[in-house]
mmCIF file of C-alpha atoms in Angstrom:
data_model
loop_
_atom_site.group_PDB
_atom_site.id
_atom_site.type_symbol
_atom_site.label_atom_id
_atom_site.label_comp_id
_atom_site.label_asym_id
_atom_site.label_seq_id
_atom_site.Cartn_x
_atom_site.Cartn_y
_atom_site.Cartn_z
ATOM 1 C CA MET A 20 25.857 38.791 -10.883
ATOM 2 C CA ASN A 21 29.154 37.381 -9.425
ATOM 3 C CA GLU A 22 31.193 34.162 -9.437
ATOM 4 C CA TYR A 23 28.761 32.131 -7.737
ATOM 5 C CA THR A 24 25.277 32.803 -9.716
ATOM 6 C CA TYR A 25 25.840 30.592 -12.551
ATOM 7 C CA PRO A 26 26.443 27.635 -10.324
ATOM 8 C CA ILE A 27 23.555 28.613 -8.050
ATOM 9 C CA ILE A 28 21.121 28.717 -10.900
ATOM 10 C CA ALA A 29 22.676 25.392 -12.008
ATOM 11 C CA GLY A 30 22.362 23.698 -8.246
ATOM 12 C CA ILE A 31 19.167 24.873 -8.029
ATOM 13 C CA THR A 32 17.402 24.184 -11.568
ATOM 14 C CA VAL A 33 18.988 20.698 -11.800
ATOM 15 C CA GLY A 34 17.488 19.763 -7.616
ATOM 16 C CA THR A 35 13.673 20.845 -9.001
ATOM 17 C CA ALA A 36 14.148 18.818 -12.459
ATOM 18 C CA LEU A 37 15.306 16.088 -10.072
ATOM 19 C CA ARG A 38 12.285 16.615 -7.790
ATOM 20 C CA VAL A 39 9.947 16.956 -10.991
ATOM 21 C CA PHE A 40 11.468 13.493 -12.371
ATOM 22 C CA MET A 41 10.343 12.199 -9.179
ATOM 23 C CA LEU A 42 7.104 13.637 -8.917
ATOM 24 C CA ARG A 43 5.429 11.006 -11.122
ATOM 25 C CA THR A 44 1.369 10.081 -10.978
ATOM 26 C CA ASP A 45 0.893 6.710 -11.285
ATOM 27 C CA TYR A 46 -1.730 4.016 -10.298
ATOM 28 C CA ARG A 47 -1.199 4.704 -6.526
ATOM 29 C CA GLN A 48 -3.397 8.103 -7.649
ATOM 30 C CA TYR A 49 -1.271 10.447 -5.476
ATOM 31 C CA PRO A 50 -0.439 13.223 -5.934
ATOM 32 C CA THR A 51 -3.068 13.844 -8.796
ATOM 33 C CA TYR A 52 -4.574 17.665 -7.941
ATOM 34 C CA LEU A 53 -2.226 20.140 -9.147
ATOM 35 C CA HIS A 54 -2.238 22.031 -5.172
ATOM 36 C CA GLY A 55 -0.435 18.935 -3.961
ATOM 37 C CA LYS A 56 1.770 18.855 -6.972
ATOM 38 C CA ILE A 57 2.888 22.894 -6.153
ATOM 39 C CA ILE A 58 3.385 21.744 -2.690
ATOM 40 C CA HIS A 59 5.812 19.882 -3.721
ATOM 41 C CA LEU A 60 7.674 21.170 -6.174
ATOM 42 C CA SER A 61 7.928 24.475 -4.027
ATOM 43 C CA LEU A 62 9.468 22.465 -1.240
ATOM 44 C CA GLY A 63 11.644 20.250 -4.027
ATOM 45 C CA PHE A 64 12.607 23.865 -4.819
ATOM 46 C CA ILE A 65 13.428 25.145 -1.315
ATOM 47 C CA ALA A 66 15.380 21.823 -0.728
ATOM 48 C CA ALA A 67 17.544 22.459 -4.024
ATOM 49 C CA ALA A 68 18.272 26.237 -2.697
ATOM 50 C CA LEU A 69 19.443 24.735 0.593
ATOM 51 C CA GLY A 70 21.694 22.507 -1.179
ATOM 52 C CA THR A 71 23.335 25.002 -3.501
ATOM 53 C CA ILE A 72 23.930 27.775 -1.112
ATOM 54 C CA ALA A 73 25.763 25.344 1.361
ATOM 55 C CA ILE A 74 28.671 25.445 -1.136
ATOM 56 C CA PRO A 75 29.337 29.070 -1.691
ATOM 57 C CA SER A 76 28.394 29.512 2.304
ATOM 58 C CA ILE A 77 31.341 27.326 2.944
ATOM 59 C CA MET A 78 33.299 28.844 0.194
ATOM 60 C CA GLU A 79 33.272 31.998 2.143
ATOM 61 C CA LYS A 80 34.076 30.762 5.449
ATOM 62 C CA GLU A 81 30.079 31.339 6.557
ATOM 63 C CA PHE A 82 29.842 27.773 8.552
ATOM 64 C CA THR A 83 26.891 29.040 10.215
ATOM 65 C CA ALA A 84 24.922 28.986 7.220
ATOM 66 C CA VAL A 85 25.389 25.038 6.681
ATOM 67 C CA THR A 86 23.255 25.224 9.779
ATOM 68 C CA PHE A 87 20.525 25.615 7.861
ATOM 69 C CA LEU A 88 20.568 22.566 6.364
ATOM 70 C CA THR A 89 19.502 21.227 9.797
ATOM 71 C CA LEU A 90 16.608 23.098 10.108
ATOM 72 C CA ALA A 91 15.800 21.932 6.321
ATOM 73 C CA ALA A 92 15.701 18.217 7.944
ATOM 74 C CA SER A 93 12.968 19.287 10.055
ATOM 75 C CA GLN A 94 10.737 21.131 7.608
ATOM 76 C CA PHE A 95 11.037 17.876 5.729
ATOM 77 C CA ARG A 96 10.070 16.077 8.781
ATOM 78 C CA GLU A 97 7.051 17.885 8.595
ATOM 79 C CA VAL A 98 6.655 16.756 5.184
ATOM 80 C CA ARG A 99 6.778 13.434 6.367
ATOM 81 C CA ASN A 100 3.795 14.479 8.419
ATOM 82 C CA MET A 101 1.829 16.151 6.289
ATOM 83 C CA GLU A 102 1.691 12.912 3.859
ATOM 84 C CA ARG A 103 0.702 10.558 6.537
ATOM 85 C CA ASN A 104 -2.353 12.579 7.663
ATOM 86 C CA THR A 105 -3.369 13.579 4.400
ATOM 87 C CA LEU A 106 -3.486 10.153 3.017
ATOM 88 C CA THR A 107 -4.836 8.401 6.149
ATOM 89 C CA GLU A 108 -7.324 10.849 5.895
ATOM 90 C CA MET A 109 -7.763 10.009 2.411
ATOM 91 C CA ASP A 110 -7.851 6.151 3.636
ATOM 92 C CA SER A 111 -10.914 5.894 5.388
ATOM 93 C CA TYR A 112 -12.946 6.910 2.101
ATOM 94 C CA GLU A 113 -11.271 4.088 -0.051
ATOM 95 C CA LEU A 114 -12.956 0.755 -0.933
ATOM 96 C CA VAL A 115 -10.140 -1.066 -0.487
ATOM 97 C CA PRO A 116 -8.005 0.923 1.831
ATOM 98 C CA ARG A 117 -4.128 1.061 1.372
ATOM 99 C CA GLY A 118 -3.189 0.732 4.971
ATOM 100 C CA ASN A 119 -0.869 2.476 7.676
ATOM 101 C CA THR A 120 2.271 -0.009 6.345
ATOM 102 C CA TYR A 121 2.117 1.636 2.880
ATOM 103 C CA ILE A 122 1.244 5.131 3.952
ATOM 104 C CA GLU A 123 4.383 5.365 6.157
ATOM 105 C CA GLY A 124 6.160 4.232 3.254
ATOM 106 C CA ILE A 125 4.990 7.006 0.694
ATOM 107 C CA ALA A 126 5.250 9.425 3.448
ATOM 108 C CA VAL A 127 9.073 8.324 3.995
ATOM 109 C CA ALA A 128 9.501 8.469 0.053
ATOM 110 C CA PHE A 129 8.613 11.888 0.377
ATOM 111 C CA GLU A 130 10.569 13.204 3.168
ATOM 112 C CA SER A 131 13.451 11.609 1.352
ATOM 113 C CA ARG A 132 13.212 12.792 -1.861
ATOM 114 C CA ASN A 133 13.407 16.230 -0.517
ATOM 115 C CA TYR A 134 17.169 14.824 0.686
ATOM 116 C CA LEU A 135 17.822 13.722 -2.559
ATOM 117 C CA VAL A 136 17.274 16.914 -4.086
ATOM 118 C CA ILE A 137 19.402 18.732 -1.393
ATOM 119 C CA PHE A 138 22.204 16.204 -2.012
ATOM 120 C CA THR A 139 22.444 16.580 -5.998
ATOM 121 C CA SER A 140 21.837 20.276 -5.484
ATOM 122 C CA PHE A 141 25.088 20.447 -3.367
ATOM 123 C CA VAL A 142 27.018 18.225 -5.855
ATOM 124 C CA VAL A 143 26.356 20.165 -8.758
ATOM 125 C CA THR A 144 27.664 23.163 -7.451
ATOM 126 C CA LEU A 145 30.358 21.899 -5.908
ATOM 127 C CA CYS A 146 31.230 20.324 -9.310
ATOM 128 C CA TYR A 147 30.493 23.578 -10.927
ATOM 129 C CA LEU A 148 32.648 25.913 -8.779
ATOM 130 C CA ALA A 149 35.723 23.511 -8.280
ATOM 131 C CA ILE A 150 35.987 22.036 -11.941
ATOM 132 C CA ASN A 151 33.463 23.299 -14.283
ATOM 133 C CA GLY A 152 29.990 23.737 -16.073
ATOM 134 C CA TRP A 153 30.526 20.239 -18.233
ATOM 135 C CA ALA A 154 31.523 18.475 -15.132
ATOM 136 C CA ALA A 155 28.529 19.868 -13.052
ATOM 137 C CA LEU A 156 26.457 18.417 -16.191
ATOM 138 C CA GLY A 157 28.028 15.121 -15.537
ATOM 139 C CA ALA A 158 27.500 15.177 -12.079
ATOM 140 C CA ALA A 159 23.669 16.156 -12.442
ATOM 141 C CA PHE A 160 23.416 12.842 -14.852
ATOM 142 C CA VAL A 161 25.066 10.612 -12.147
ATOM 143 C CA CYS A 162 22.960 11.846 -9.391
ATOM 144 C CA PHE A 163 19.604 11.213 -11.650
ATOM 145 C CA VAL A 164 20.421 8.022 -12.260
ATOM 146 C CA ILE A 165 21.845 7.452 -8.471
ATOM 147 C CA SER A 166 17.880 8.514 -7.459
ATOM 148 C CA SER A 167 16.254 6.154 -9.886
ATOM 149 C CA LEU A 168 18.112 3.571 -8.149
ATOM 150 C CA LEU A 169 17.649 4.671 -4.606
ATOM 151 C CA MET A 170 13.557 5.394 -5.671
ATOM 152 C CA SER A 171 12.609 1.751 -7.016
ATOM 153 C CA GLY A 172 12.798 -0.410 -4.488
ATOM 154 C CA SER A 173 12.123 -4.337 -5.224
ATOM 155 C CA LYS A 174 8.657 -5.739 -6.177
ATOM 156 C CA LEU A 175 6.953 -8.746 -4.831
ATOM 157 C CA SER A 176 8.062 -10.956 -8.072
ATOM 158 C CA ASP A 177 11.588 -10.121 -6.970
ATOM 159 C CA ILE A 178 10.263 -12.437 -3.483
ATOM 160 C CA VAL A 179 7.533 -14.581 -4.085
ATOM 161 C CA THR A 180 6.382 -16.513 -7.678
ATOM 162 C CA VAL A 181 2.609 -15.616 -8.063
ATOM 163 C CA GLU A 182 -0.163 -18.316 -9.973
ATOM 164 C CA LEU A 183 -3.378 -17.906 -10.751
ATOM 165 C CA SER A 184 -5.759 -20.136 -8.252
ATOM 166 C CA GLU A 185 -8.927 -21.619 -8.697
ATOM 167 C CA LEU A 186 -11.822 -20.719 -6.113
ATOM 168 C CA SER A 187 -13.910 -22.626 -4.550
ATOM 169 C CA PHE A 188 -16.552 -23.518 -1.759
ATOM 170 C CA LYS A 189 -16.050 -26.615 1.072
ATOM 171 C CA GLY A 190 -19.840 -25.970 2.463
ATOM 172 C CA ALA A 191 -19.979 -22.400 3.461
ATOM 173 C CA GLY A 192 -15.797 -22.201 3.321
ATOM 174 C CA LEU A 193 -14.079 -19.958 0.461
ATOM 175 C CA TYR A 194 -11.028 -21.447 -0.486
ATOM 176 C CA VAL A 195 -7.874 -20.101 -2.815
ATOM 177 C CA ASP A 196 -6.524 -23.807 -3.626
ATOM 178 C CA ASN A 197 -6.473 -25.213 -0.366
ATOM 179 C CA ILE A 198 -5.901 -22.083 1.943
ATOM 180 C CA TYR A 199 -8.978 -21.378 3.709
ATOM 181 C CA ILE A 200 -10.371 -17.222 3.180
ATOM 182 C CA MET A 201 -13.595 -16.886 4.853
ATOM 183 C CA ASN A 202 -17.135 -18.297 5.099
ATOM 184 C CA ILE A 203 -19.701 -16.858 2.908
ATOM 185 C CA GLY A 204 -23.350 -18.054 3.654
ATOM 186 C CA LEU A 205 -25.648 -16.480 1.071
ATOM 187 C CA PRO A 206 -25.543 -18.772 -1.877
ATOM 188 C CA GLU A 207 -26.184 -15.531 -3.639
ATOM 189 C CA ARG A 208 -22.638 -14.115 -2.158
ATOM 190 C CA GLN A 209 -21.483 -17.182 -3.370
ATOM 191 C CA ASP A 210 -22.148 -17.355 -6.862
ATOM 192 C CA GLU A 211 -20.937 -13.726 -6.807
ATOM 193 C CA ILE A 212 -18.103 -14.716 -5.874
ATOM 194 C CA LEU A 213 -17.163 -17.358 -8.557
ATOM 195 C CA LYS A 214 -18.576 -15.135 -11.037
ATOM 196 C CA TYR A 215 -16.435 -12.249 -10.239
ATOM 197 C CA GLY A 216 -13.256 -13.318 -7.891
ATOM 198 C CA MET A 217 -10.062 -14.156 -9.004
ATOM 199 C CA GLY A 218 -7.652 -16.471 -6.968
ATOM 200 C CA PHE A 219 -3.885 -16.684 -6.846
ATOM 201 C CA ILE A 220 -0.952 -18.255 -4.682
ATOM 202 C CA LEU A 221 2.297 -16.176 -3.679
ATOM 203 C CA THR A 222 4.942 -18.749 -2.222
ATOM 204 C CA PRO A 223 7.705 -17.761 -1.002
ATOM 205 C CA LYS A 224 11.165 -18.003 -3.436
ATOM 206 C CA SER A 225 12.894 -17.967 0.433
ATOM 207 C CA PHE A 226 12.305 -18.882 4.078
ATOM 208 C CA SER A 227 13.135 -14.948 5.155
ATOM 209 C CA VAL A 228 10.624 -14.404 2.515
ATOM 210 C CA ARG A 229 7.869 -15.776 4.648
ATOM 211 C CA SER A 230 7.962 -13.059 7.032
ATOM 212 C CA THR A 231 7.380 -10.442 4.715
ATOM 213 C CA ILE A 232 4.576 -11.493 2.827
ATOM 214 C CA ALA A 233 2.925 -12.911 5.904
ATOM 215 C CA ASN A 234 3.038 -8.850 7.341
ATOM 216 C CA LEU A 235 -0.594 -7.560 6.888
ATOM 217 C CA GLY A 236 0.575 -4.393 6.206
ATOM 218 C CA GLN A 237 2.099 -5.832 3.019
ATOM 219 C CA ARG A 238 -0.818 -8.088 2.314
ATOM 220 C CA GLN A 239 -3.094 -4.825 2.553
ATOM 221 C CA ALA A 240 -1.158 -2.986 -0.430
ATOM 222 C CA ILE A 241 -1.541 -5.981 -2.520
ATOM 223 C CA LEU A 242 -5.224 -5.775 -2.304
ATOM 224 C CA HIS A 243 -5.363 -2.066 -2.511
ATOM 225 C CA ASP A 244 -3.078 -1.986 -5.483
ATOM 226 C CA VAL A 245 -5.067 -4.893 -7.993
ATOM 227 C CA SER A 246 -8.168 -2.960 -6.564
ATOM 228 C CA VAL A 247 -6.875 0.283 -7.682
ATOM 229 C CA THR A 248 -5.790 -0.771 -11.228
ATOM 230 C CA LEU A 249 -8.771 -3.313 -11.630
ATOM 231 C CA GLY A 250 -11.544 -1.645 -9.855
ATOM 232 C CA VAL A 251 -13.415 -3.536 -7.110
ATOM 233 C CA PHE A 252 -16.759 -5.840 -7.246
ATOM 234 C CA ARG A 253 -18.030 -3.914 -4.162
ATOM 235 C CA ASP A 254 -19.962 -0.866 -2.549
ATOM 236 C CA SER A 255 -20.636 -0.038 1.252
ATOM 237 C CA GLY A 256 -22.762 -2.016 3.148
ATOM 238 C CA THR A 257 -21.389 -5.167 1.288
ATOM 239 C CA PRO A 258 -18.666 -6.260 3.479
ATOM 240 C CA ALA A 259 -19.138 -9.653 2.277
ATOM 241 C CA LEU A 260 -17.562 -8.599 -1.241
ATOM 242 C CA VAL A 261 -14.026 -7.843 0.334
ATOM 243 C CA PRO A 262 -10.723 -8.831 -0.788
ATOM 244 C CA LEU A 263 -8.669 -10.747 1.375
ATOM 245 C CA ILE A 264 -5.732 -12.439 2.059
ATOM 246 C CA LYS A 265 -4.847 -15.505 4.472
ATOM 247 C CA ARG A 266 -1.814 -17.299 5.087
ATOM 248 C CA ASP A 267 -0.958 -21.179 4.844
ATOM 249 C CA LEU A 268 0.859 -21.952 8.080
ATOM 250 C CA ASN A 269 2.511 -25.091 7.174
ATOM 251 C CA ASP A 270 4.278 -23.835 3.983
ATOM 252 C CA GLY A 271 4.217 -19.605 4.278
ATOM 253 C CA ARG A 272 2.603 -19.326 1.030
ATOM 254 C CA ILE A 273 -0.167 -16.689 0.724
ATOM 255 C CA GLY A 274 -3.937 -17.219 -1.375
ATOM 256 C CA VAL A 275 -5.112 -13.727 -2.773
ATOM 257 C CA PHE A 276 -8.806 -13.202 -3.355
ATOM 258 C CA ILE A 277 -9.686 -10.347 -5.237
ATOM 259 C CA LEU A 278 -12.959 -9.136 -6.714
ATOM 260 C CA PRO A 279 -11.954 -7.252 -10.158
ATOM 261 C CA GLN A 280 -14.478 -5.530 -12.163
ATOM 262 C CA GLU A 281 -12.121 -6.205 -14.913
ATOM 263 C CA LYS A 282 -11.639 -9.806 -14.800
ATOM 264 C CA ASP A 283 -8.131 -10.114 -16.476
ATOM 265 C CA PRO A 284 -5.979 -12.676 -15.001
ATOM 266 C CA VAL A 285 -3.099 -12.369 -16.918
ATOM 267 C CA ARG A 286 -2.982 -8.182 -15.691
ATOM 268 C CA ALA A 287 -3.987 -9.214 -12.226
ATOM 269 C CA LYS A 288 -1.029 -11.165 -12.547
ATOM 270 C CA GLU A 289 1.227 -8.474 -13.449
ATOM 271 C CA ILE A 290 -0.150 -5.783 -11.182
ATOM 272 C CA ILE A 291 0.556 -8.602 -7.896
ATOM 273 C CA SER A 292 4.059 -9.321 -9.057
ATOM 274 C CA SER A 293 4.734 -5.363 -9.522
ATOM 275 C CA VAL A 294 3.305 -4.589 -5.657
ATOM 276 C CA PRO A 295 6.690 -2.808 -3.883
ATOM 277 C CA VAL A 296 7.842 -4.669 -0.929
ATOM 278 C CA LEU A 297 7.318 -2.508 1.713
ATOM 279 C CA GLU A 298 10.171 -1.224 3.660
ATOM 280 C CA ASN A 299 8.469 -1.680 6.645
ATOM 281 C CA ALA A 300 7.283 -5.014 6.563
ATOM 282 C CA ILE A 301 11.135 -6.601 5.304
ATOM 283 C CA GLN A 302 12.191 -8.620 7.676
ATOM 284 C CA MET A 303 15.768 -10.564 7.101
ATOM 285 C CA PRO A 304 15.708 -13.986 9.931
ATOM 286 C CA SER A 305 18.412 -15.646 8.050
ATOM 287 C CA ARG A 306 20.569 -12.409 8.440
ATOM 288 C CA LYS A 307 20.508 -13.329 12.383
ATOM 289 C CA ARG A 308 21.630 -16.913 11.471
ATOM 290 C CA ASN A 309 24.720 -15.682 9.464
ATOM 291 C CA ARG A 310 25.927 -13.657 12.428
ATOM 292 C CA GLU A 311 25.901 -15.894 14.580
ATOM 293 C CA GLY A 312 27.652 -18.685 12.265
ATOM 294 C CA MET B 6 -11.636 -2.309 25.414
ATOM 295 C CA LYS B 7 -12.560 -2.176 21.568
ATOM 296 C CA MET B 8 -15.013 -5.066 20.554
ATOM 297 C CA GLU B 9 -13.681 -6.340 17.160
ATOM 298 C CA LYS B 10 -16.070 -8.716 16.115
ATOM 299 C CA ALA B 11 -19.777 -8.996 17.279
ATOM 300 C CA ILE B 12 -22.751 -11.817 16.495
ATOM 301 C CA LEU B 13 -25.514 -8.906 15.189
ATOM 302 C CA ALA B 14 -28.566 -11.795 14.865
ATOM 303 C CA ALA B 15 -28.937 -15.307 14.538
ATOM 304 C CA ILE B 16 -31.234 -16.338 11.571
ATOM 305 C CA THR B 17 -32.742 -20.108 11.786
ATOM 306 C CA THR B 18 -35.031 -22.783 11.110
ATOM 307 C CA GLN B 19 -34.235 -24.643 14.209
ATOM 308 C CA SER B 20 -35.325 -22.656 17.165
ATOM 309 C CA GLU B 21 -34.465 -24.273 19.994
ATOM 310 C CA LYS B 22 -30.511 -24.539 19.042
ATOM 311 C CA VAL B 23 -30.548 -20.283 19.583
ATOM 312 C CA THR B 24 -30.459 -18.736 22.578
ATOM 313 C CA GLY B 25 -29.138 -15.725 24.498
ATOM 314 C CA SER B 26 -29.083 -12.002 23.986
ATOM 315 C CA THR B 27 -28.795 -11.598 20.337
ATOM 316 C CA ALA B 28 -31.418 -10.807 18.289
ATOM 317 C CA VAL B 29 -32.720 -14.649 17.042
ATOM 318 C CA PHE B 30 -34.936 -14.776 13.645
ATOM 319 C CA HIS B 31 -37.049 -17.693 13.692
ATOM 320 C CA CYS B 32 -37.632 -19.044 10.218
ATOM 321 C CA GLU B 33 -39.773 -21.447 8.361
ATOM 322 C CA THR B 34 -38.146 -22.525 5.624
ATOM 323 C CA LYS B 35 -34.329 -22.344 4.182
ATOM 324 C CA GLU B 36 -35.785 -19.840 1.299
ATOM 325 C CA GLU B 37 -37.276 -17.019 4.073
ATOM 326 C CA MET B 38 -33.737 -18.124 6.281
ATOM 327 C CA GLU B 39 -31.326 -16.425 3.147
ATOM 328 C CA ALA B 40 -33.873 -13.530 2.399
ATOM 329 C CA VAL B 41 -34.122 -12.731 6.025
ATOM 330 C CA ALA B 42 -30.140 -12.783 6.034
ATOM 331 C CA ALA B 43 -29.816 -11.069 3.095
ATOM 332 C CA ASN B 44 -31.530 -8.202 4.216
ATOM 333 C CA LEU B 45 -30.262 -8.224 7.666
ATOM 334 C CA GLU B 46 -26.570 -8.398 5.938
ATOM 335 C CA ALA B 47 -27.208 -5.148 3.905
ATOM 336 C CA ILE B 48 -29.183 -3.097 6.867
ATOM 337 C CA LEU B 49 -26.478 -4.178 9.692
ATOM 338 C CA ASP B 50 -23.239 -3.968 7.366
ATOM 339 C CA GLY B 51 -22.501 -7.360 8.555
ATOM 340 C CA ILE B 52 -21.753 -10.676 6.817
ATOM 341 C CA ALA B 53 -23.799 -13.755 7.132
ATOM 342 C CA HIS B 54 -22.102 -16.815 7.608
ATOM 343 C CA ALA B 55 -23.348 -20.311 7.894
ATOM 344 C CA LEU B 56 -23.315 -22.581 10.633
ATOM 345 C CA SER B 57 -24.923 -25.240 9.529
ATOM 346 C CA ASP B 58 -27.957 -25.446 6.644
ATOM 347 C CA ARG B 59 -30.214 -24.082 9.123
ATOM 348 C CA LEU B 60 -28.457 -21.518 11.207
ATOM 349 C CA TYR B 61 -27.092 -18.400 10.112
ATOM 350 C CA ILE B 62 -25.367 -15.405 12.060
ATOM 351 C CA ILE B 63 -24.641 -11.832 10.870
ATOM 352 C CA VAL B 64 -21.010 -11.181 12.200
ATOM 353 C CA LYS B 65 -19.946 -7.401 12.548
ATOM 354 C CA HIS B 66 -16.046 -7.578 11.139
#
């Protein structure tokens, strides 16, 4: 026991607790298995330890120890690769895949969470040593709030309005409102689609948003989230029964055609509204104009 | 070059309209055409698209 023992315990405990707080299993269904959780909790513990140890090292003028943080950065980049590979492998067995853009977003989130743990442990230990335990407690609270803010991105309801719309056939063409979705030739399939299908129109709230919702990865994320939550009326070998999203080229609206097992329009609207806006899909063409102006 | 889409078969009651290298299934009635298209859709893992009332194609997407 020395003067660093309690600050180190505090830093590691708060950092690991933050990782547990951020490791929530939700409708995205990952990670649901125990071993996956153990991997992330272990890496969170290591990240917390690295962030904590940096402060006593600096105080003891052991500046080279801080270079371990760069080692941590490369390790956590490996975490991103691990997540990307795992999710890509799993995606090929999904009836409605996540898509690469969604997977990349999740992988980046897993990496960045470890950096948040390092930062939190660093700040908590610093406050403990520089001020006192109460200051460390306050710093921990602030870090939890900041982390939860940083980890909650915007949702689709922030950028589009979601409205339920009727499905209709004109000949063999399936339409959501006036947006053409696909050609379904067999009357039997058309009946199934009208019975089980639902349509939604997503109208962009601003010009910049048009490019974001036009992104194919963002569209796939919408279909995946709805299918995971409400189920999907399809099986392998029935490619005609596939949820799809198409775009109205005139005004940038998108027509969402889904085939849920539970036909609940209110719930489906809620789910579409809360689909995360993927970081990789965000484009801001209006920023370009502002700079030129 | 990877083929993204391909016509796997054509099913028709109008034989004179379809020629070429794809597999063509000639049917007598619309009902027969729909039954053949439904079977081929499941077997070939493709989608039956209607180009007219007398011509379906099975497309691999």
